[in-house]
Amino acid sequence: MTSELAADAAPPATTEALVDLLGMVAYGELSAFERMAADARLAPDLRRRAALSEMAAVEIANYGRLAARLTELGADPEVAMAPYVDVLHAYHDSTEPRDWLEALTKAYVGDGVADDFFHEMAKLIGEPDHQLVLDVIHDKRYDEFAVTEIRAAIEADPKTKHRLSMWARRLVGEVLSQATRVAGQRAALTTLIVANGGDQAAVQALFRRITIAHSARMSALGLNN
């Protein structure tokens, strides 16, 4: 048995594991809204500011869907999100962007790694939660927006490539560090991964797939891994 199981073939997740996962995704969406709304102020013009603000609105709507589902499961959304507050704050405090391009790279790279993790975890849970997680992970419009902006900046000033490549390396290191910390602290999530993958090697395999997806994302940006 592998962790590539389809949602309808995966063993049912315990309520504890499901609440842990949805709580993590919900807090990620809430944090993404707050950060995008703040980063919009770094935009060089009103068009870009409006575009990022619209995307922030999508994130808060996604949070609402997750909070409603947690309530349906008999969980308090605030309690479900609480274990992830310190971890995400530590990540954001250590990766504060200095300008518009760093903000876009952070959202594209950092949130992309998080989305890859959530996508992998969605394989391990049944419906309707499997589809809910897939529905709320990052809007592809944002990916297209970020790639266009960053590629144009690199074309205009090739020296930007090195700076953003170094920034992206730092971001992915921080994301994977915090993700490993979460996996170690939340026993129900680790058990969910192992139950579907067969043994502890499933955890390492999951993070290898995430790393491969990150490399593809960097190539799309035109940045060096």
JSON list of C-alpha atoms in Angstrom, two decimals:
[
{"chain": "A", "resi": 1, "resn": "MET", "atom": "CA", "xyz": [0.00, 0.00, 0.00]},
{"chain": "A", "resi": 2, "resn": "THR", "atom": "CA", "xyz": [1.33, 3.49, -0.82]},
{"chain": "A", "resi": 3, "resn": "SER", "atom": "CA", "xyz": [0.38, 7.05, 0.05]},
{"chain": "A", "resi": 4, "resn": "GLU", "atom": "CA", "xyz": [-0.71, 7.53, -3.58]},
{"chain": "A", "resi": 5, "resn": "LEU", "atom": "CA", "xyz": [-4.08, 6.00, -2.73]},
{"chain": "A", "resi": 6, "resn": "ALA", "atom": "CA", "xyz": [-7.12, 7.77, -4.07]},
{"chain": "A", "resi": 7, "resn": "ALA", "atom": "CA", "xyz": [-9.30, 9.42, -1.47]},
{"chain": "A", "resi": 8, "resn": "ASP", "atom": "CA", "xyz": [-12.06, 6.84, -1.82]},
{"chain": "A", "resi": 9, "resn": "ALA", "atom": "CA", "xyz": [-9.55, 3.99, -1.31]},
{"chain": "A", "resi": 10, "resn": "ALA", "atom": "CA", "xyz": [-7.77, 5.48, 1.70]},
{"chain": "A", "resi": 11, "resn": "PRO", "atom": "CA", "xyz": [-8.61, 4.13, 5.16]},
{"chain": "A", "resi": 12, "resn": "PRO", "atom": "CA", "xyz": [-10.93, 6.55, 6.96]},
{"chain": "A", "resi": 13, "resn": "ALA", "atom": "CA", "xyz": [-9.08, 9.21, 8.92]},
{"chain": "A", "resi": 14, "resn": "THR", "atom": "CA", "xyz": [-9.77, 9.47, 12.61]},
{"chain": "A", "resi": 15, "resn": "THR", "atom": "CA", "xyz": [-11.74, 12.52, 13.65]},
{"chain": "A", "resi": 16, "resn": "GLU", "atom": "CA", "xyz": [-8.68, 13.75, 15.56]},
{"chain": "A", "resi": 17, "resn": "ALA", "atom": "CA", "xyz": [-6.47, 13.54, 12.47]},
{"chain": "A", "resi": 18, "resn": "LEU", "atom": "CA", "xyz": [-9.11, 15.17, 10.28]},
{"chain": "A", "resi": 19, "resn": "VAL", "atom": "CA", "xyz": [-9.60, 18.06, 12.70]},
{"chain": "A", "resi": 20, "resn": "ASP", "atom": "CA", "xyz": [-5.82, 18.48, 12.97]},
{"chain": "A", "resi": 21, "resn": "LEU", "atom": "CA", "xyz": [-5.47, 18.64, 9.20]},
{"chain": "A", "resi": 22, "resn": "LEU", "atom": "CA", "xyz": [-8.41, 20.97, 8.59]},
{"chain": "A", "resi": 23, "resn": "GLY", "atom": "CA", "xyz": [-7.28, 23.18, 11.46]},
{"chain": "A", "resi": 24, "resn": "MET", "atom": "CA", "xyz": [-3.84, 23.49, 9.88]},
{"chain": "A", "resi": 25, "resn": "VAL", "atom": "CA", "xyz": [-5.28, 24.30, 6.44]},
{"chain": "A", "resi": 26, "resn": "ALA", "atom": "CA", "xyz": [-7.73, 26.79, 7.97]},
{"chain": "A", "resi": 27, "resn": "TYR", "atom": "CA", "xyz": [-5.03, 28.68, 9.79]},
{"chain": "A", "resi": 28, "resn": "GLY", "atom": "CA", "xyz": [-2.92, 28.66, 6.65]},
{"chain": "A", "resi": 29, "resn": "GLU", "atom": "CA", "xyz": [-5.79, 30.30, 4.75]},
{"chain": "A", "resi": 30, "resn": "LEU", "atom": "CA", "xyz": [-6.39, 32.87, 7.47]},
{"chain": "A", "resi": 31, "resn": "SER", "atom": "CA", "xyz": [-2.68, 33.73, 7.55]},
{"chain": "A", "resi": 32, "resn": "ALA", "atom": "CA", "xyz": [-2.55, 33.94, 3.75]},
{"chain": "A", "resi": 33, "resn": "PHE", "atom": "CA", "xyz": [-5.40, 36.45, 3.79]},
{"chain": "A", "resi": 34, "resn": "GLU", "atom": "CA", "xyz": [-3.66, 38.62, 6.38]},
{"chain": "A", "resi": 35, "resn": "ARG", "atom": "CA", "xyz": [-0.33, 38.48, 4.58]},
{"chain": "A", "resi": 36, "resn": "MET", "atom": "CA", "xyz": [-1.69, 39.15, 1.09]},
{"chain": "A", "resi": 37, "resn": "ALA", "atom": "CA", "xyz": [-3.71, 42.09, 2.35]},
{"chain": "A", "resi": 38, "resn": "ALA", "atom": "CA", "xyz": [-0.56, 43.51, 3.93]},
{"chain": "A", "resi": 39, "resn": "ASP", "atom": "CA", "xyz": [1.67, 42.71, 0.95]},
{"chain": "A", "resi": 40, "resn": "ALA", "atom": "CA", "xyz": [-0.74, 44.49, -1.39]},
{"chain": "A", "resi": 41, "resn": "ARG", "atom": "CA", "xyz": [0.62, 47.74, 0.07]},
{"chain": "A", "resi": 42, "resn": "LEU", "atom": "CA", "xyz": [4.01, 46.88, -1.42]},
{"chain": "A", "resi": 43, "resn": "ALA", "atom": "CA", "xyz": [2.56, 46.82, -4.94]},
{"chain": "A", "resi": 44, "resn": "PRO", "atom": "CA", "xyz": [4.12, 49.37, -7.32]},
{"chain": "A", "resi": 45, "resn": "ASP", "atom": "CA", "xyz": [0.76, 50.48, -8.70]},
{"chain": "A", "resi": 46, "resn": "LEU", "atom": "CA", "xyz": [-2.97, 50.30, -8.02]},
{"chain": "A", "resi": 47, "resn": "ARG", "atom": "CA", "xyz": [-3.60, 47.59, -10.63]},
{"chain": "A", "resi": 48, "resn": "ARG", "atom": "CA", "xyz": [-1.28, 45.18, -8.88]},
{"chain": "A", "resi": 49, "resn": "ARG", "atom": "CA", "xyz": [-2.53, 46.27, -5.47]},
{"chain": "A", "resi": 50, "resn": "ALA", "atom": "CA", "xyz": [-6.10, 45.50, -6.51]},
{"chain": "A", "resi": 51, "resn": "ALA", "atom": "CA", "xyz": [-5.12, 42.11, -7.99]},
{"chain": "A", "resi": 52, "resn": "LEU", "atom": "CA", "xyz": [-3.47, 40.97, -4.78]},
{"chain": "A", "resi": 53, "resn": "SER", "atom": "CA", "xyz": [-6.33, 42.31, -2.66]},
{"chain": "A", "resi": 54, "resn": "GLU", "atom": "CA", "xyz": [-8.81, 40.30, -4.73]},
{"chain": "A", "resi": 55, "resn": "MET", "atom": "CA", "xyz": [-6.75, 37.18, -4.15]},
{"chain": "A", "resi": 56, "resn": "ALA", "atom": "CA", "xyz": [-6.71, 37.91, -0.41]},
{"chain": "A", "resi": 57, "resn": "ALA", "atom": "CA", "xyz": [-10.51, 37.96, -0.51]},
{"chain": "A", "resi": 58, "resn": "VAL", "atom": "CA", "xyz": [-10.46, 34.41, -1.94]},
{"chain": "A", "resi": 59, "resn": "GLU", "atom": "CA", "xyz": [-8.29, 33.25, 0.94]},
{"chain": "A", "resi": 60, "resn": "ILE", "atom": "CA", "xyz": [-10.67, 34.55, 3.63]},
{"chain": "A", "resi": 61, "resn": "ALA", "atom": "CA", "xyz": [-13.61, 32.92, 1.84]},
{"chain": "A", "resi": 62, "resn": "ASN", "atom": "CA", "xyz": [-11.68, 29.63, 1.88]},
{"chain": "A", "resi": 63, "resn": "TYR", "atom": "CA", "xyz": [-11.07, 30.06, 5.58]},
{"chain": "A", "resi": 64, "resn": "GLY", "atom": "CA", "xyz": [-14.82, 30.43, 6.09]},
{"chain": "A", "resi": 65, "resn": "ARG", "atom": "CA", "xyz": [-15.51, 27.12, 4.34]},
{"chain": "A", "resi": 66, "resn": "LEU", "atom": "CA", "xyz": [-12.96, 25.30, 6.48]},
{"chain": "A", "resi": 67, "resn": "ALA", "atom": "CA", "xyz": [-14.21, 26.86, 9.71]},
{"chain": "A", "resi": 68, "resn": "ALA", "atom": "CA", "xyz": [-17.76, 25.78, 8.81]},
{"chain": "A", "resi": 69, "resn": "ARG", "atom": "CA", "xyz": [-16.63, 22.22, 8.15]},
{"chain": "A", "resi": 70, "resn": "LEU", "atom": "CA", "xyz": [-14.74, 22.06, 11.45]},
{"chain": "A", "resi": 71, "resn": "THR", "atom": "CA", "xyz": [-17.91, 23.18, 13.21]},
{"chain": "A", "resi": 72, "resn": "GLU", "atom": "CA", "xyz": [-19.85, 20.42, 11.42]},
{"chain": "A", "resi": 73, "resn": "LEU", "atom": "CA", "xyz": [-17.35, 17.92, 12.80]},
{"chain": "A", "resi": 74, "resn": "GLY", "atom": "CA", "xyz": [-18.06, 19.19, 16.33]},
{"chain": "A", "resi": 75, "resn": "ALA", "atom": "CA", "xyz": [-14.75, 21.05, 16.61]},
{"chain": "A", "resi": 76, "resn": "ASP", "atom": "CA", "xyz": [-14.12, 24.63, 17.65]},
{"chain": "A", "resi": 77, "resn": "PRO", "atom": "CA", "xyz": [-12.21, 26.22, 14.71]},
{"chain": "A", "resi": 78, "resn": "GLU", "atom": "CA", "xyz": [-10.17, 28.41, 17.05]},
{"chain": "A", "resi": 79, "resn": "VAL", "atom": "CA", "xyz": [-9.07, 25.42, 19.11]},
{"chain": "A", "resi": 80, "resn": "ALA", "atom": "CA", "xyz": [-8.32, 23.40, 15.96]},
{"chain": "A", "resi": 81, "resn": "MET", "atom": "CA", "xyz": [-6.09, 26.17, 14.58]},
{"chain": "A", "resi": 82, "resn": "ALA", "atom": "CA", "xyz": [-4.31, 27.00, 17.84]},
{"chain": "A", "resi": 83, "resn": "PRO", "atom": "CA", "xyz": [-1.49, 24.40, 17.55]},
{"chain": "A", "resi": 84, "resn": "TYR", "atom": "CA", "xyz": [-0.29, 26.02, 14.33]},
{"chain": "A", "resi": 85, "resn": "VAL", "atom": "CA", "xyz": [-0.20, 29.65, 15.40]},
{"chain": "A", "resi": 86, "resn": "ASP", "atom": "CA", "xyz": [3.33, 29.66, 16.84]},
{"chain": "A", "resi": 87, "resn": "VAL", "atom": "CA", "xyz": [4.76, 27.63, 13.96]},
{"chain": "A", "resi": 88, "resn": "LEU", "atom": "CA", "xyz": [3.40, 29.94, 11.26]},
{"chain": "A", "resi": 89, "resn": "HIS", "atom": "CA", "xyz": [4.30, 33.06, 13.22]},
{"chain": "A", "resi": 90, "resn": "ALA", "atom": "CA", "xyz": [7.87, 31.80, 13.53]},
{"chain": "A", "resi": 91, "resn": "TYR", "atom": "CA", "xyz": [8.02, 31.21, 9.78]},
{"chain": "A", "resi": 92, "resn": "HIS", "atom": "CA", "xyz": [6.59, 34.61, 8.85]},
{"chain": "A", "resi": 93, "resn": "ASP", "atom": "CA", "xyz": [8.71, 36.47, 11.42]},
{"chain": "A", "resi": 94, "resn": "SER", "atom": "CA", "xyz": [11.88, 34.94, 9.96]},
{"chain": "A", "resi": 95, "resn": "THR", "atom": "CA", "xyz": [10.89, 35.56, 6.32]},
{"chain": "A", "resi": 96, "resn": "GLU", "atom": "CA", "xyz": [9.56, 39.09, 6.22]},
{"chain": "A", "resi": 97, "resn": "PRO", "atom": "CA", "xyz": [9.76, 40.32, 2.58]},
{"chain": "A", "resi": 98, "resn": "ARG", "atom": "CA", "xyz": [11.58, 43.58, 1.94]},
{"chain": "A", "resi": 99, "resn": "ASP", "atom": "CA", "xyz": [9.82, 44.49, -1.30]},
{"chain": "A", "resi": 100, "resn": "TRP", "atom": "CA", "xyz": [7.14, 43.56, -3.81]},
{"chain": "A", "resi": 101, "resn": "LEU", "atom": "CA", "xyz": [9.17, 40.89, -5.61]},
{"chain": "A", "resi": 102, "resn": "GLU", "atom": "CA", "xyz": [10.19, 39.18, -2.38]},
{"chain": "A", "resi": 103, "resn": "ALA", "atom": "CA", "xyz": [6.54, 39.22, -1.26]},
{"chain": "A", "resi": 104, "resn": "LEU", "atom": "CA", "xyz": [5.44, 37.55, -4.51]},
{"chain": "A", "resi": 105, "resn": "THR", "atom": "CA", "xyz": [8.23, 34.99, -4.33]},
{"chain": "A", "resi": 106, "resn": "LYS", "atom": "CA", "xyz": [7.38, 34.19, -0.73]},
{"chain": "A", "resi": 107, "resn": "ALA", "atom": "CA", "xyz": [3.72, 33.57, -1.52]},
{"chain": "A", "resi": 108, "resn": "TYR", "atom": "CA", "xyz": [4.48, 31.59, -4.68]},
{"chain": "A", "resi": 109, "resn": "VAL", "atom": "CA", "xyz": [7.29, 29.47, -3.24]},
{"chain": "A", "resi": 110, "resn": "GLY", "atom": "CA", "xyz": [6.33, 29.26, 0.43]},
{"chain": "A", "resi": 111, "resn": "ASP", "atom": "CA", "xyz": [2.60, 28.82, -0.07]},
{"chain": "A", "resi": 112, "resn": "GLY", "atom": "CA", "xyz": [3.32, 26.49, -2.98]},
{"chain": "A", "resi": 113, "resn": "VAL", "atom": "CA", "xyz": [5.26, 24.12, -0.73]},
{"chain": "A", "resi": 114, "resn": "ALA", "atom": "CA", "xyz": [2.46, 24.26, 1.85]},
{"chain": "A", "resi": 115, "resn": "ASP", "atom": "CA", "xyz": [-0.11, 23.54, -0.86]},
{"chain": "A", "resi": 116, "resn": "ASP", "atom": "CA", "xyz": [1.92, 20.55, -2.04]},
{"chain": "A", "resi": 117, "resn": "PHE", "atom": "CA", "xyz": [1.86, 19.23, 1.52]},
{"chain": "A", "resi": 118, "resn": "PHE", "atom": "CA", "xyz": [-1.89, 19.75, 1.80]},
{"chain": "A", "resi": 119, "resn": "HIS", "atom": "CA", "xyz": [-2.40, 18.09, -1.60]},
{"chain": "A", "resi": 120, "resn": "GLU", "atom": "CA", "xyz": [-0.50, 15.04, -0.38]},
{"chain": "A", "resi": 121, "resn": "MET", "atom": "CA", "xyz": [-2.50, 14.95, 2.85]},
{"chain": "A", "resi": 122, "resn": "ALA", "atom": "CA", "xyz": [-5.78, 15.26, 0.95]},
{"chain": "A", "resi": 123, "resn": "LYS", "atom": "CA", "xyz": [-5.01, 11.88, -0.64]},
{"chain": "A", "resi": 124, "resn": "LEU", "atom": "CA", "xyz": [-5.26, 10.33, 2.81]},
{"chain": "A", "resi": 125, "resn": "ILE", "atom": "CA", "xyz": [-8.77, 11.47, 3.72]},
{"chain": "A", "resi": 126, "resn": "GLY", "atom": "CA", "xyz": [-12.23, 10.70, 2.38]},
{"chain": "A", "resi": 127, "resn": "GLU", "atom": "CA", "xyz": [-14.97, 12.88, 0.98]},
{"chain": "A", "resi": 128, "resn": "PRO", "atom": "CA", "xyz": [-16.19, 15.56, 1.42]},
{"chain": "A", "resi": 129, "resn": "ASP", "atom": "CA", "xyz": [-12.96, 16.67, 3.09]},
{"chain": "A", "resi": 130, "resn": "HIS", "atom": "CA", "xyz": [-10.68, 15.45, 0.32]},
{"chain": "A", "resi": 131, "resn": "GLN", "atom": "CA", "xyz": [-12.34, 17.77, -2.20]},
{"chain": "A", "resi": 132, "resn": "LEU", "atom": "CA", "xyz": [-12.61, 20.62, 0.29]},
{"chain": "A", "resi": 133, "resn": "VAL", "atom": "CA", "xyz": [-8.85, 20.66, 0.83]},
{"chain": "A", "resi": 134, "resn": "LEU", "atom": "CA", "xyz": [-8.22, 20.53, -2.92]},
{"chain": "A", "resi": 135, "resn": "ASP", "atom": "CA", "xyz": [-10.70, 23.38, -3.46]},
{"chain": "A", "resi": 136, "resn": "VAL", "atom": "CA", "xyz": [-9.05, 25.76, -1.00]},
{"chain": "A", "resi": 137, "resn": "ILE", "atom": "CA", "xyz": [-5.37, 25.29, -1.78]},
{"chain": "A", "resi": 138, "resn": "HIS", "atom": "CA", "xyz": [-3.78, 28.13, -3.69]},
{"chain": "A", "resi": 139, "resn": "ASP", "atom": "CA", "xyz": [-5.70, 29.73, -6.53]},
{"chain": "A", "resi": 140, "resn": "LYS", "atom": "CA", "xyz": [-3.87, 29.08, -9.82]},
{"chain": "A", "resi": 141, "resn": "ARG", "atom": "CA", "xyz": [-4.58, 32.68, -10.84]},
{"chain": "A", "resi": 142, "resn": "TYR", "atom": "CA", "xyz": [-2.12, 33.76, -8.20]},
{"chain": "A", "resi": 143, "resn": "ASP", "atom": "CA", "xyz": [0.55, 31.41, -9.55]},
{"chain": "A", "resi": 144, "resn": "GLU", "atom": "CA", "xyz": [0.14, 32.84, -13.03]},
{"chain": "A", "resi": 145, "resn": "PHE", "atom": "CA", "xyz": [0.21, 36.39, -11.68]},
{"chain": "A", "resi": 146, "resn": "ALA", "atom": "CA", "xyz": [3.36, 35.80, -9.62]},
{"chain": "A", "resi": 147, "resn": "VAL", "atom": "CA", "xyz": [5.22, 34.00, -12.42]},
{"chain": "A", "resi": 148, "resn": "THR", "atom": "CA", "xyz": [4.42, 36.77, -14.91]},
{"chain": "A", "resi": 149, "resn": "GLU", "atom": "CA", "xyz": [5.54, 39.49, -12.49]},
{"chain": "A", "resi": 150, "resn": "ILE", "atom": "CA", "xyz": [8.76, 37.77, -11.43]},
{"chain": "A", "resi": 151, "resn": "ARG", "atom": "CA", "xyz": [9.79, 36.72, -14.94]},
{"chain": "A", "resi": 152, "resn": "ALA", "atom": "CA", "xyz": [9.24, 40.27, -16.18]},
{"chain": "A", "resi": 153, "resn": "ALA", "atom": "CA", "xyz": [11.37, 41.66, -13.34]},
{"chain": "A", "resi": 154, "resn": "ILE", "atom": "CA", "xyz": [14.20, 39.25, -14.13]},
{"chain": "A", "resi": 155, "resn": "GLU", "atom": "CA", "xyz": [14.06, 40.14, -17.82]},
{"chain": "A", "resi": 156, "resn": "ALA", "atom": "CA", "xyz": [14.22, 43.84, -16.95]},
{"chain": "A", "resi": 157, "resn": "ASP", "atom": "CA", "xyz": [17.09, 43.34, -14.50]},
{"chain": "A", "resi": 158, "resn": "PRO", "atom": "CA", "xyz": [18.92, 39.96, -14.75]},
{"chain": "A", "resi": 159, "resn": "LYS", "atom": "CA", "xyz": [20.67, 40.61, -11.41]},
{"chain": "A", "resi": 160, "resn": "THR", "atom": "CA", "xyz": [17.29, 40.15, -9.75]},
{"chain": "A", "resi": 161, "resn": "LYS", "atom": "CA", "xyz": [17.49, 36.42, -10.56]},
{"chain": "A", "resi": 162, "resn": "HIS", "atom": "CA", "xyz": [20.32, 35.75, -8.12]},
{"chain": "A", "resi": 163, "resn": "ARG", "atom": "CA", "xyz": [18.70, 37.73, -5.30]},
{"chain": "A", "resi": 164, "resn": "LEU", "atom": "CA", "xyz": [15.34, 36.00, -5.68]},
{"chain": "A", "resi": 165, "resn": "SER", "atom": "CA", "xyz": [16.95, 32.56, -6.07]},
{"chain": "A", "resi": 166, "resn": "MET", "atom": "CA", "xyz": [18.73, 33.02, -2.74]},
{"chain": "A", "resi": 167, "resn": "TRP", "atom": "CA", "xyz": [15.51, 34.27, -1.16]},
{"chain": "A", "resi": 168, "resn": "ALA", "atom": "CA", "xyz": [13.55, 31.27, -2.48]},
{"chain": "A", "resi": 169, "resn": "ARG", "atom": "CA", "xyz": [16.15, 28.84, -1.08]},
{"chain": "A", "resi": 170, "resn": "ARG", "atom": "CA", "xyz": [15.82, 30.43, 2.30]},
{"chain": "A", "resi": 171, "resn": "LEU", "atom": "CA", "xyz": [12.03, 30.27, 2.12]},
{"chain": "A", "resi": 172, "resn": "VAL", "atom": "CA", "xyz": [11.83, 26.59, 1.22]},
{"chain": "A", "resi": 173, "resn": "GLY", "atom": "CA", "xyz": [14.32, 25.73, 3.95]},
{"chain": "A", "resi": 174, "resn": "GLU", "atom": "CA", "xyz": [12.17, 27.51, 6.52]},
{"chain": "A", "resi": 175, "resn": "VAL", "atom": "CA", "xyz": [8.95, 25.95, 5.22]},
{"chain": "A", "resi": 176, "resn": "LEU", "atom": "CA", "xyz": [10.30, 22.40, 5.29]},
{"chain": "A", "resi": 177, "resn": "SER", "atom": "CA", "xyz": [11.79, 22.96, 8.74]},
{"chain": "A", "resi": 178, "resn": "GLN", "atom": "CA", "xyz": [8.45, 24.10, 10.13]},
{"chain": "A", "resi": 179, "resn": "ALA", "atom": "CA", "xyz": [6.55, 21.33, 8.31]},
{"chain": "A", "resi": 180, "resn": "THR", "atom": "CA", "xyz": [8.86, 18.72, 9.81]},
{"chain": "A", "resi": 181, "resn": "ARG", "atom": "CA", "xyz": [8.29, 20.29, 13.21]},
{"chain": "A", "resi": 182, "resn": "VAL", "atom": "CA", "xyz": [4.51, 20.04, 12.77]},
{"chain": "A", "resi": 183, "resn": "ALA", "atom": "CA", "xyz": [4.72, 16.42, 11.58]},
{"chain": "A", "resi": 184, "resn": "GLY", "atom": "CA", "xyz": [6.73, 15.56, 14.67]},
{"chain": "A", "resi": 185, "resn": "GLN", "atom": "CA", "xyz": [4.42, 17.33, 17.11]},
{"chain": "A", "resi": 186, "resn": "ARG", "atom": "CA", "xyz": [1.03, 16.28, 15.74]},
{"chain": "A", "resi": 187, "resn": "ALA", "atom": "CA", "xyz": [0.92, 12.53, 16.31]},
{"chain": "A", "resi": 188, "resn": "ALA", "atom": "CA", "xyz": [-2.48, 12.10, 14.66]},
{"chain": "A", "resi": 189, "resn": "LEU", "atom": "CA", "xyz": [-1.20, 13.55, 11.36]},
{"chain": "A", "resi": 190, "resn": "THR", "atom": "CA", "xyz": [1.92, 11.40, 11.41]},
{"chain": "A", "resi": 191, "resn": "THR", "atom": "CA", "xyz": [-0.18, 8.33, 12.14]},
{"chain": "A", "resi": 192, "resn": "LEU", "atom": "CA", "xyz": [-2.42, 9.20, 9.19]},
{"chain": "A", "resi": 193, "resn": "ILE", "atom": "CA", "xyz": [0.57, 9.31, 6.83]},
{"chain": "A", "resi": 194, "resn": "VAL", "atom": "CA", "xyz": [2.08, 6.10, 8.17]},
{"chain": "A", "resi": 195, "resn": "ALA", "atom": "CA", "xyz": [-1.27, 4.25, 8.12]},
{"chain": "A", "resi": 196, "resn": "ASN", "atom": "CA", "xyz": [-1.55, 4.91, 4.38]},
{"chain": "A", "resi": 197, "resn": "GLY", "atom": "CA", "xyz": [2.13, 4.53, 3.50]},
{"chain": "A", "resi": 198, "resn": "GLY", "atom": "CA", "xyz": [2.93, 1.42, 5.49]},
{"chain": "A", "resi": 199, "resn": "ASP", "atom": "CA", "xyz": [5.79, 2.70, 7.68]},
{"chain": "A", "resi": 200, "resn": "GLN", "atom": "CA", "xyz": [7.79, 5.74, 8.74]},
{"chain": "A", "resi": 201, "resn": "ALA", "atom": "CA", "xyz": [9.48, 5.82, 5.33]},
{"chain": "A", "resi": 202, "resn": "ALA", "atom": "CA", "xyz": [6.17, 7.20, 4.02]},
{"chain": "A", "resi": 203, "resn": "VAL", "atom": "CA", "xyz": [6.91, 10.49, 5.78]},
{"chain": "A", "resi": 204, "resn": "GLN", "atom": "CA", "xyz": [10.29, 10.83, 4.07]},
{"chain": "A", "resi": 205, "resn": "ALA", "atom": "CA", "xyz": [8.75, 9.87, 0.71]},
{"chain": "A", "resi": 206, "resn": "LEU", "atom": "CA", "xyz": [6.10, 12.54, 1.11]},
{"chain": "A", "resi": 207, "resn": "PHE", "atom": "CA", "xyz": [8.70, 15.24, 1.69]},
{"chain": "A", "resi": 208, "resn": "ARG", "atom": "CA", "xyz": [10.75, 14.01, -1.29]},
{"chain": "A", "resi": 209, "resn": "ARG", "atom": "CA", "xyz": [7.73, 14.49, -3.55]},
{"chain": "A", "resi": 210, "resn": "ILE", "atom": "CA", "xyz": [7.24, 17.98, -2.15]},
{"chain": "A", "resi": 211, "resn": "THR", "atom": "CA", "xyz": [10.89, 18.81, -2.87]},
{"chain": "A", "resi": 212, "resn": "ILE", "atom": "CA", "xyz": [10.53, 17.62, -6.48]},
{"chain": "A", "resi": 213, "resn": "ALA", "atom": "CA", "xyz": [7.43, 19.78, -6.94]},
{"chain": "A", "resi": 214, "resn": "HIS", "atom": "CA", "xyz": [9.34, 22.75, -5.51]},
{"chain": "A", "resi": 215, "resn": "SER", "atom": "CA", "xyz": [12.11, 22.28, -8.10]},
{"chain": "A", "resi": 216, "resn": "ALA", "atom": "CA", "xyz": [9.53, 22.39, -10.88]},
{"chain": "A", "resi": 217, "resn": "ARG", "atom": "CA", "xyz": [8.06, 25.57, -9.41]},
{"chain": "A", "resi": 218, "resn": "MET", "atom": "CA", "xyz": [11.48, 27.23, -9.30]},
{"chain": "A", "resi": 219, "resn": "SER", "atom": "CA", "xyz": [12.05, 26.34, -12.95]},
{"chain": "A", "resi": 220, "resn": "ALA", "atom": "CA", "xyz": [8.72, 27.91, -13.88]},
{"chain": "A", "resi": 221, "resn": "LEU", "atom": "CA", "xyz": [9.91, 31.13, -12.22]},
{"chain": "A", "resi": 222, "resn": "GLY", "atom": "CA", "xyz": [13.22, 31.01, -14.06]},
{"chain": "A", "resi": 223, "resn": "LEU", "atom": "CA", "xyz": [15.08, 30.80, -10.75]},
{"chain": "A", "resi": 224, "resn": "ASN", "atom": "CA", "xyz": [17.95, 28.49, -9.78]},
{"chain": "A", "resi": 225, "resn": "ASN", "atom": "CA", "xyz": [17.37, 25.76, -7.20]}
]
